Short mmCIF file of C-alpha atoms in Angstrom, two decimals:
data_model
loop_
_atom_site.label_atom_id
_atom_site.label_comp_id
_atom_site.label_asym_id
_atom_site.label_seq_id
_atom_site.Cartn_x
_atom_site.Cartn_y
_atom_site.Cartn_z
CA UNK A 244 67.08 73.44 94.35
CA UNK A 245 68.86 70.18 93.92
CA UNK A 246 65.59 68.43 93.42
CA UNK A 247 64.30 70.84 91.08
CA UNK A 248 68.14 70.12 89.10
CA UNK A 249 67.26 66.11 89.63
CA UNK A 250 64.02 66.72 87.98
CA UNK A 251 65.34 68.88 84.85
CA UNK A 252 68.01 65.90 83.97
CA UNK A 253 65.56 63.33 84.54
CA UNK A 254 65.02 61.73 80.92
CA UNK A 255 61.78 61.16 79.03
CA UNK A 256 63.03 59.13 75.95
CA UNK A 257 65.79 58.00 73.90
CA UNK A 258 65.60 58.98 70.22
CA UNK A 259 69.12 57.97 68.05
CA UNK A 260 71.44 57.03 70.66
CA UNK A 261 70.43 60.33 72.23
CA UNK A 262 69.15 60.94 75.81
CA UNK A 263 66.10 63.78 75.78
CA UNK A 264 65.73 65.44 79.45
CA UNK A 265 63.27 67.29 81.18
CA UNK A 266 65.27 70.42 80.77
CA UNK A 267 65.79 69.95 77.31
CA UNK A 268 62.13 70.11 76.68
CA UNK A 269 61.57 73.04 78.77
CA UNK A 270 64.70 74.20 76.81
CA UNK A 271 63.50 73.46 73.71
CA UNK A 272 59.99 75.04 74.44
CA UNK A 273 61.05 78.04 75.72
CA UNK A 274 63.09 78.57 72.68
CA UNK A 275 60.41 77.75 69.97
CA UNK A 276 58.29 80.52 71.96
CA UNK A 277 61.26 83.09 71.89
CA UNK A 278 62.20 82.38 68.18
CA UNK A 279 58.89 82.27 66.61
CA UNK A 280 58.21 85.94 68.69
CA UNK A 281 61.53 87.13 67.11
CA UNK A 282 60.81 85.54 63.72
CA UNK A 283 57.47 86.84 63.86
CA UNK A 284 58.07 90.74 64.99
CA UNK A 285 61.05 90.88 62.55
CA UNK A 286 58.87 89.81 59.78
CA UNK A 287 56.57 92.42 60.63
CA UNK A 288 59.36 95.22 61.26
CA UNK A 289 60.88 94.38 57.52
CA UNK A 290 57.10 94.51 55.99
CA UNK A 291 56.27 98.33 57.77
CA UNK A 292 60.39 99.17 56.14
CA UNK A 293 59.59 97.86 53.15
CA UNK A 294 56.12 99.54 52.51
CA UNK A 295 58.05 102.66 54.07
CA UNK A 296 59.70 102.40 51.07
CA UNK A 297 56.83 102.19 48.77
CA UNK A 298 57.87 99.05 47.29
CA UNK A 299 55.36 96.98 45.14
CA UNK A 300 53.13 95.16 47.28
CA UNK A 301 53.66 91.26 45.61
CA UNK A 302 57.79 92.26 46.00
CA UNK A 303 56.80 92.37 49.99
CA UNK A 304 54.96 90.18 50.05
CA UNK A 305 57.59 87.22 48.51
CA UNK A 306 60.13 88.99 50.64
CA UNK A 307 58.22 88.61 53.68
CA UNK A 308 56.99 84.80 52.84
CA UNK A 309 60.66 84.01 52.12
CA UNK A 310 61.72 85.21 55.05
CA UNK A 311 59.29 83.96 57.40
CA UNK A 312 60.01 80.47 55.91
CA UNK A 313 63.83 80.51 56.33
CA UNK A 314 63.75 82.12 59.55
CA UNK A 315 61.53 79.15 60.94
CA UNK A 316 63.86 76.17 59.10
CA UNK A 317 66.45 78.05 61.12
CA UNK A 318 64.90 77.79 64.26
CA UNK A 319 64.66 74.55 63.57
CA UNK A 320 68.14 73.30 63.19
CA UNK A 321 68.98 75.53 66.01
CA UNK A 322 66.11 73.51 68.29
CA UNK A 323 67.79 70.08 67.25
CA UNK A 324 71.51 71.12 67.94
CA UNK A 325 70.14 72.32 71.26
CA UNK A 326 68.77 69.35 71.35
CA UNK A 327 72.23 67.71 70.03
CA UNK A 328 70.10 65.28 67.90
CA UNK A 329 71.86 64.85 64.48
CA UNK A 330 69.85 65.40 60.76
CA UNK A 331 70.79 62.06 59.98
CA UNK A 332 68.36 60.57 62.47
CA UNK A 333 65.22 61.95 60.59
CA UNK A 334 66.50 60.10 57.18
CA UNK A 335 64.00 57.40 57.47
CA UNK A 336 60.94 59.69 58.58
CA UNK A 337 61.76 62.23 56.39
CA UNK A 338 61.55 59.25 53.53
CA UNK A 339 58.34 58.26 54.52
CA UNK A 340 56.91 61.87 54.88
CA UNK A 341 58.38 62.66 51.18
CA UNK A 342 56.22 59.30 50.23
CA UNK A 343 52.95 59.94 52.53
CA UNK A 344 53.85 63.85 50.64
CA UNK A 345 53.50 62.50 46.95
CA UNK A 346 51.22 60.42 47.35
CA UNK A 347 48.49 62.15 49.17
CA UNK A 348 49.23 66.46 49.07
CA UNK A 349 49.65 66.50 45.91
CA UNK A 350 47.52 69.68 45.22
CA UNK A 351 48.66 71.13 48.17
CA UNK A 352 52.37 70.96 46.69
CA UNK A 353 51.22 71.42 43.83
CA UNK A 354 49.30 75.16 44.93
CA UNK A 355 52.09 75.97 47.04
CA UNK A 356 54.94 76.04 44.32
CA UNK A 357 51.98 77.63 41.68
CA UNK A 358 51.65 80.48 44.47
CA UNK A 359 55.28 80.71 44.30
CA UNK A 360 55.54 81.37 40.78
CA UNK A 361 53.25 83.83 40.73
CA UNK A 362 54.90 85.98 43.42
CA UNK A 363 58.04 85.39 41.29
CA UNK A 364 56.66 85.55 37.57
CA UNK A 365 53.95 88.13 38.91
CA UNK A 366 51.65 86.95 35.81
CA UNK A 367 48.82 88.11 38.30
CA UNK A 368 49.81 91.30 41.13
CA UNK A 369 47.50 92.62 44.35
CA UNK A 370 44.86 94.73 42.74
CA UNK A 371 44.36 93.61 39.36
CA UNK A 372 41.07 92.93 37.75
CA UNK A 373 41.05 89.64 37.03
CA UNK A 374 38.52 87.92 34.94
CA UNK A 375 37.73 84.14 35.03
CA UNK A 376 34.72 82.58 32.82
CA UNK A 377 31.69 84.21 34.83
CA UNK A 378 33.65 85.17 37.87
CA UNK A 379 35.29 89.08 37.89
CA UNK A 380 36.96 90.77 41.06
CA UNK A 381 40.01 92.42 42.37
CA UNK A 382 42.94 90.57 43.90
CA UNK A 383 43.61 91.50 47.40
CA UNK A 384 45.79 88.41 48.46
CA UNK A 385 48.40 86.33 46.98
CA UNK A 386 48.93 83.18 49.50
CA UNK A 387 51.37 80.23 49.37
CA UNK A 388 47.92 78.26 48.62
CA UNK A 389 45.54 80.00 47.35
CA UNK A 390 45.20 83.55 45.91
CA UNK A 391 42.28 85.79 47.33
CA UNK A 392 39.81 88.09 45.03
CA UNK A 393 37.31 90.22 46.15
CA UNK A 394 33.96 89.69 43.53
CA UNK A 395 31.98 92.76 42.36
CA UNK A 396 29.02 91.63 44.91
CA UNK A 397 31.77 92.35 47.42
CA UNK A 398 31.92 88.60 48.11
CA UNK A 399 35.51 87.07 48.75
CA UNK A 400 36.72 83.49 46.82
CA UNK A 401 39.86 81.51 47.43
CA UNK A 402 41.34 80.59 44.14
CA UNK A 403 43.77 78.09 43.89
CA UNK A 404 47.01 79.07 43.00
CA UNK A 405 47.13 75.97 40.19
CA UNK A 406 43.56 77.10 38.62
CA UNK A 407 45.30 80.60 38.05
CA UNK A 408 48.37 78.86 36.44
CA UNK A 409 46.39 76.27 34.54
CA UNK A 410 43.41 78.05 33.20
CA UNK A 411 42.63 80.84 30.52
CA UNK A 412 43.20 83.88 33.31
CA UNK A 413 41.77 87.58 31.74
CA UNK A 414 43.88 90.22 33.33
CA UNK A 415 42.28 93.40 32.60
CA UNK A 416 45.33 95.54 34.16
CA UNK A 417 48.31 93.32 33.59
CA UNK A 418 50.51 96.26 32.52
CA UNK A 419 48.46 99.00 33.89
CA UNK A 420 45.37 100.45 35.61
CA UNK A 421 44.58 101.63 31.45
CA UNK A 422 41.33 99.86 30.60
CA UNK A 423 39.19 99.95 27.39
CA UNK A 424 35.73 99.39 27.50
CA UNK A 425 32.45 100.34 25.30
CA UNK A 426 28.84 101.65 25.57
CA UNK A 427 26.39 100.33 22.53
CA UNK A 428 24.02 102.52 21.68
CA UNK A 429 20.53 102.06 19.64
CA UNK A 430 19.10 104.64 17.92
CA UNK A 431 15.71 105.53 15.30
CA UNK A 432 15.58 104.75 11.47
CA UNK A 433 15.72 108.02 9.87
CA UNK A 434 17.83 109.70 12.49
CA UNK A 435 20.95 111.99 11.29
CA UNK A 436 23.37 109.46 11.86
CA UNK A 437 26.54 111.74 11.61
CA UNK A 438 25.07 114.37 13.86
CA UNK A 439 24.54 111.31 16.48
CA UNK A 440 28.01 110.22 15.88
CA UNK A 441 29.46 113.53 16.65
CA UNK A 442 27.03 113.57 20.04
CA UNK A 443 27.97 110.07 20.92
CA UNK A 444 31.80 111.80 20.84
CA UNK A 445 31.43 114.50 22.74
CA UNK A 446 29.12 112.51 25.72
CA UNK A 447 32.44 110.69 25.74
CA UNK A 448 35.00 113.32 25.64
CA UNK A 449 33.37 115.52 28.39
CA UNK A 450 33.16 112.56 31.28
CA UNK A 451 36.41 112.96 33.16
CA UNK A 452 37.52 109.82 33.66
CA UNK A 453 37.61 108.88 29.91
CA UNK A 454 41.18 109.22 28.49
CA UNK A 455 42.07 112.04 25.76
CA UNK A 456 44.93 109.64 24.54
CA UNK A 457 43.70 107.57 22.64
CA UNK A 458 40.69 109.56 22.54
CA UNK A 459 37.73 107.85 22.15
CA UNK A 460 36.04 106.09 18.79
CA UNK A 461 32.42 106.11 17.97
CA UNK A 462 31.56 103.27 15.50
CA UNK A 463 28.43 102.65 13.68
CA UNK A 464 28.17 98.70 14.06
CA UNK A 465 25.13 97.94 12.37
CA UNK A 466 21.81 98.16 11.24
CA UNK A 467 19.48 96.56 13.69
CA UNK A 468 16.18 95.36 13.66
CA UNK A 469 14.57 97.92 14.92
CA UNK A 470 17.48 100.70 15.73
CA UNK A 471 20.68 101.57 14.34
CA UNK A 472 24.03 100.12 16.30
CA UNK A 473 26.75 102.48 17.39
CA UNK A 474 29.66 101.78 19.73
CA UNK A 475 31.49 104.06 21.45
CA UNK A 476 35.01 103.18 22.65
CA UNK A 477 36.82 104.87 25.12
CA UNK A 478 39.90 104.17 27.69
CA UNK A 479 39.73 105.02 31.13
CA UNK A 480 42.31 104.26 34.35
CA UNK A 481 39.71 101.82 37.03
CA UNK A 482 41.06 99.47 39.55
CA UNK A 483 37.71 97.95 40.27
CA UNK A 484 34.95 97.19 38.05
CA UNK A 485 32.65 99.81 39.88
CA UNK A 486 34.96 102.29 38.16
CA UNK A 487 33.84 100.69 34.52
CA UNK A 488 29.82 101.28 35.56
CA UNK A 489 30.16 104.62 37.04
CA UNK A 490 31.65 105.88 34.20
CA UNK A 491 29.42 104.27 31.49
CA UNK A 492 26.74 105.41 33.65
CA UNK A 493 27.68 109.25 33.37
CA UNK A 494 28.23 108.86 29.76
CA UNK A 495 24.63 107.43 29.10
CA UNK A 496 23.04 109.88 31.32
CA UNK A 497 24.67 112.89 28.75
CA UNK A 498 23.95 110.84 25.58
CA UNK A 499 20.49 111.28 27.07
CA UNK A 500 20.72 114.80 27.44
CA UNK A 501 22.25 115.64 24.09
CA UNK A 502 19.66 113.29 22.42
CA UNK A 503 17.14 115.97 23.64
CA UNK A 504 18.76 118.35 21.95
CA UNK A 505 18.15 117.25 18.36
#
């Protein structure tokens, strides 16, 4: 036993005027195991309370982030004063890492305090539709780096948070699940256009999903080449763009079947 006692206060290094045993490692180890386990479980027990709750998902997710990332700069100072080495000894080092920090993680700062912002700001939210030049998909992660969206193909990108931030960002449900969206339609010269007006209505107003308020707008756009150009605009709730296709798929299928009717 005394040997095994010898061999805990036998020191490794000197760091600051301080003396850094054997046991203080084991100490120190044994403690970063048992405090990231704590930190960790907790995190998870205040996520399951807080969805209990029914809170909005981005709200847990910031809470969770935040606490995750204090709870581990605790454990931290608690690991040096077990340690008994003073802040003051990491001045220089800390110097140089803020430097070797500027200089070369930029973007890395820079997508960390941009994911930030938007857990805070909450320009973008888990499950919106988010549209970006060619690319369209659902949200399904916001991360301290990068934000994750699901594309229609089913195919999952990493975004940076900056690009979101920094770029022209089309959030289709911002506010709301409430989406508007349109179905062109072509139809014969000579063909009673008020009586396909009224059709193109109605093929609207009977698909379920299509909202009665506003109700929907048929609009003859144009006179085509070889058709006449009618629009019909309609609002529906959709949280994926499957929703959008499904339901402008139903609608075409009546407009077919009313068409056969004239």
């Amino acid at each position: 036993m005394e040997k095994f006692n010898r061999l805990l206060q036998n020191p490794l290094l000197n760091f600051a005027d301080t003396t850094i045993t054997v046991g203080q490692v084991v100490g120190v180890v044994t403690l970063i195991l048992l405090g990231a386990i704590f930190v960790l479980w907790t995190a998870r027990l205040i996520v399951r309370i807080l969805h209990g709750r029914q809170l909005n998902q981005d709200l847990v997710q910031m809470m969770s982030r935040a606490y995750l990332i204090i709870g581990f700069i605790i454990l931290g100072l608690i690991v040096l004063d077990f340690m008994q080495i003073p802040l003051t000894a990491f001045a220089f080092v800390s110097g140089a890492i803020a430097i070797g920090i500027g200089f070369g993680a930029q973007n890395i700062i820079n997508n960390f305090i941009s994911g930030w912002i938007l857990m805070w700001e909450r320009p973008i939210k888990i499950g919106d539709l988010l549209e970006m030049g060619e690319l369209r998909g659902k949200v399904e992660a916001i991360n301290t780096r990068s934000t994750r969206i699901r594309r229609l193909d089913g195919v999952h990108m990493l975004i940076p948070n900056s690009y979101l931030l920094e770029n022209i960002v089309t959030n289709w449900t911002h506010r709301d699940q409430t989406i508007r969206t349109s179905i062109t339609v072509g139809v014969a010269y000579g063909s009673p256009v008020e009586r396909v007006a009224q059709l193109l209505a109605q093929a609207a107003k009977e698909e379920e999903a299509v909202l009665t308020d506003p109700e929907p707008l048929v609009v003859f756009e144009d006179f085509g080449d070889n058709a006449l150009i009618f629009d019909v605009y309609y609002w529906i709730h959709a949280i994926a763009e499957r929703d959008l296709r499904i339901t402008r798929s139903n609608i075409r299928f009546r407009i077919d079947a009313l068409f056969h009717r004239l």
